[in-house]
Amino acid sequence: MDTLVSEPGLGTKTRSNNRRAAILDAAAYRFRRQGYSATTMREVASDADMLAGSMYYHFSSKDALLLAVHQEGVRRIADNVDHALAASEKADPWTRLEMALTAHLESLLDRGDYAQVVIRDLPADNDELRAELIALRDSYEQRFRQLTNALPLNDPEKARWVRLMIMGAANWSRTWYRPEGATPSEIARHFVTLIKGDT
Amino acid sequence: MDTLVSEPGLGTKTRSNNRRAAILDAAAYRFRRQGYSATTMREVASDADMLAGSMYYHFSSKDALLLAVHQEGVRRIADNVDHALAASEKADPWTRLEMALTAHLESLLDRGDYAQVVIRDLPADNDELRAELIALRDSYEQRFRQLTNALPLNDPEKARWVRLMIMGAANWSRTWYRPEGATPSEIARHFVTLIKGDT
DNA sequence: GTCTATACTCTGATAGAC
DNA sequence: GTCTATCAGAGTATAGAC
């Protein structure tokens, strides 16, 4: 089996990169809504105005395509969170957590497809790919480990439960989120306030 | 397309029901680990020691099989929660919530396959089936609406956020749960305590 | 009720012309 | 880079023997 290594991509606006980006967009769109294995290469190709065979010039396999979507998804969501963290560098730990959570939720709920593919379940049949996707997600979540560890809590073990609870609730929000309802920033505020305790 | 209606099942121990139950078990096992569309009828049949064609005597289609697994899953998880609620009828609202959450987590994390299939994502291509599965899940979650509404909270709107946060964190727990780690009952206690506020 | 055999469609992927 | 054409295999489902 081929290696899955993938590359920078999406930087310069050459014609080649535009086509590659179109395929990625289409794949993210389909993977988000149908899941990975229910999506066919022909559907992705059709959305990107190509024929199925043509995509193999840009991506060596369907697995490689999923990996590329994950990489781009993690990059986007991490960039959003890092930006929020840089902007709130001097704020207190609870505020910083709320800001990061808002950025996380915005990536997931508003900006859409790529981030949600990262959240959805992983394919079970390819161990190499699976390990790579998990590593990607872990590297991102490291940010929230640091944020919860910085909270002023009496029990250090408590930080872990705060993280598991907040991240779980946040990642699950895609199942009940409606654009006409609470905004990502409001959701983040509610979640953090409930944990922090003072209403 | 055929109707998907399905029936009681699994009650009496006739030979027929045993084979049907074996198919359901195998399907739940595969659906949980691989997801619905990545699972093939041949895999399910093989796990149940049959050939693929033979299953169509018991279930008219793959969709019908998924629906049956969901129905059985909701039945099991609801039975567990209802039992916990009956046993804690006189307890205070926070304790009742914690008991119900423990039962929910036990169904999901320990007892296994059926309940987790209910939690996993729904197929996007069959609207009729999709609506039926969502209705099933909603009918179950109604229990937690009542539990959170009964909590002594200053703001009634807050009950909704408590429910979304706790159920989200609980349903997400299958991604990080390890049998050698915290038990369902410990997880439930941590979650409820974090919300309740007094450490 | 289960098996054998198979119909028919769709899948991911490749080869070679342009 | 994209298309046409196609392959080999796997997918759900059915028909009919037993």
CSV table of N, CA and C (backbone and C1' of nucleotides) in Angstrom, one decimal, chain A residues 39-42 56 61-62, chain C residues 10-16:
chain,number,residue,atom,x,y,z
A,39,THR,N,-19.7,8.2,1.0
A,39,THR,CA,-19.4,9.1,-0.1
A,39,THR,C,-18.6,8.4,-1.2
A,40,THR,N,-19.0,8.6,-2.4
A,40,THR,CA,-18.3,8.0,-3.5
A,40,THR,C,-17.4,9.0,-4.2
A,41,MET,N,-16.3,8.5,-4.8
A,41,MET,CA,-15.4,9.4,-5.6
A,41,MET,C,-16.1,10.0,-6.7
A,42,ARG,N,-17.1,9.4,-7.3
A,42,ARG,CA,-17.9,10.0,-8.4
A,42,ARG,C,-18.7,11.2,-7.9
A,56,TYR,N,-7.5,11.3,-9.5
A,56,TYR,CA,-6.4,10.5,-9.1
A,56,TYR,C,-5.1,11.2,-9.5
A,61,SER,N,-5.6,8.3,-3.6
A,61,SER,CA,-6.6,7.3,-3.2
A,61,SER,C,-7.7,8.1,-2.4
A,62,LYS,N,-8.8,7.4,-2.1
A,62,LYS,CA,-9.8,8.0,-1.3
A,62,LYS,C,-9.3,8.3,0.1
C,10,DC,P,-26.4,2.1,-10.2
C,10,DC,O5',-25.1,2.2,-9.3
C,10,DC,C5',-25.2,1.8,-7.9
C,10,DC,C4',-23.8,1.5,-7.4
C,10,DC,C3',-22.8,2.6,-7.6
C,10,DC,O3',-22.3,3.0,-6.4
C,10,DC,C1',-21.9,0.5,-8.1
C,11,DT,P,-21.4,4.3,-6.2
C,11,DT,O5',-20.0,3.7,-5.8
C,11,DT,C5',-19.9,2.8,-4.7
C,11,DT,C4',-18.6,2.1,-4.7
C,11,DT,C3',-17.4,3.0,-5.1
C,11,DT,O3',-16.9,3.7,-4.0
C,11,DT,C1',-17.2,0.9,-6.2
C,12,DG,P,-15.9,4.9,-4.1
C,12,DG,O5',-14.5,4.2,-4.3
C,12,DG,C5',-14.0,3.4,-3.3
C,12,DG,C4',-12.7,2.7,-3.9
C,12,DG,C3',-11.6,3.7,-4.2
C,12,DG,O3',-10.4,3.2,-3.8
C,12,DG,C1',-12.2,2.5,-6.2
C,13,DA,P,-9.0,4.1,-4.0
C,13,DA,O5',-8.5,3.6,-5.5
C,13,DA,C5',-8.2,2.2,-5.7
C,13,DA,C4',-7.9,2.0,-7.1
C,13,DA,C3',-6.8,2.9,-7.7
C,13,DA,O3',-5.7,2.1,-8.0
C,13,DA,C1',-8.7,2.6,-9.2
C,14,DT,P,-4.4,2.8,-8.6
C,14,DT,O5',-4.5,2.4,-10.2
C,14,DT,C5',-4.8,1.1,-10.5
C,14,DT,C4',-4.8,1.0,-12.0
C,14,DT,C3',-3.7,1.7,-12.8
C,14,DT,O3',-3.2,0.8,-13.7
C,14,DT,C1',-5.8,2.3,-13.7
C,15,DA,P,-1.8,1.1,-14.5
C,15,DA,O5',-2.3,1.3,-16.0
C,15,DA,C5',-3.3,0.4,-16.5
C,15,DA,C4',-3.5,0.7,-18.0
C,15,DA,C3',-2.3,1.4,-18.7
C,15,DA,O3',-2.2,0.9,-20.0
C,15,DA,C1',-4.1,2.8,-18.7
C,16,DG,P,-1.0,1.3,-20.9
C,16,DG,O5',-1.7,2.4,-21.9
C,16,DG,C5',-2.9,2.1,-22.6
C,16,DG,C4',-3.5,3.3,-23.2
C,16,DG,C3',-2.4,4.2,-24.0
C,16,DG,O3',-3.0,4.7,-25.1
C,16,DG,C1',-3.5,5.5,-22.4
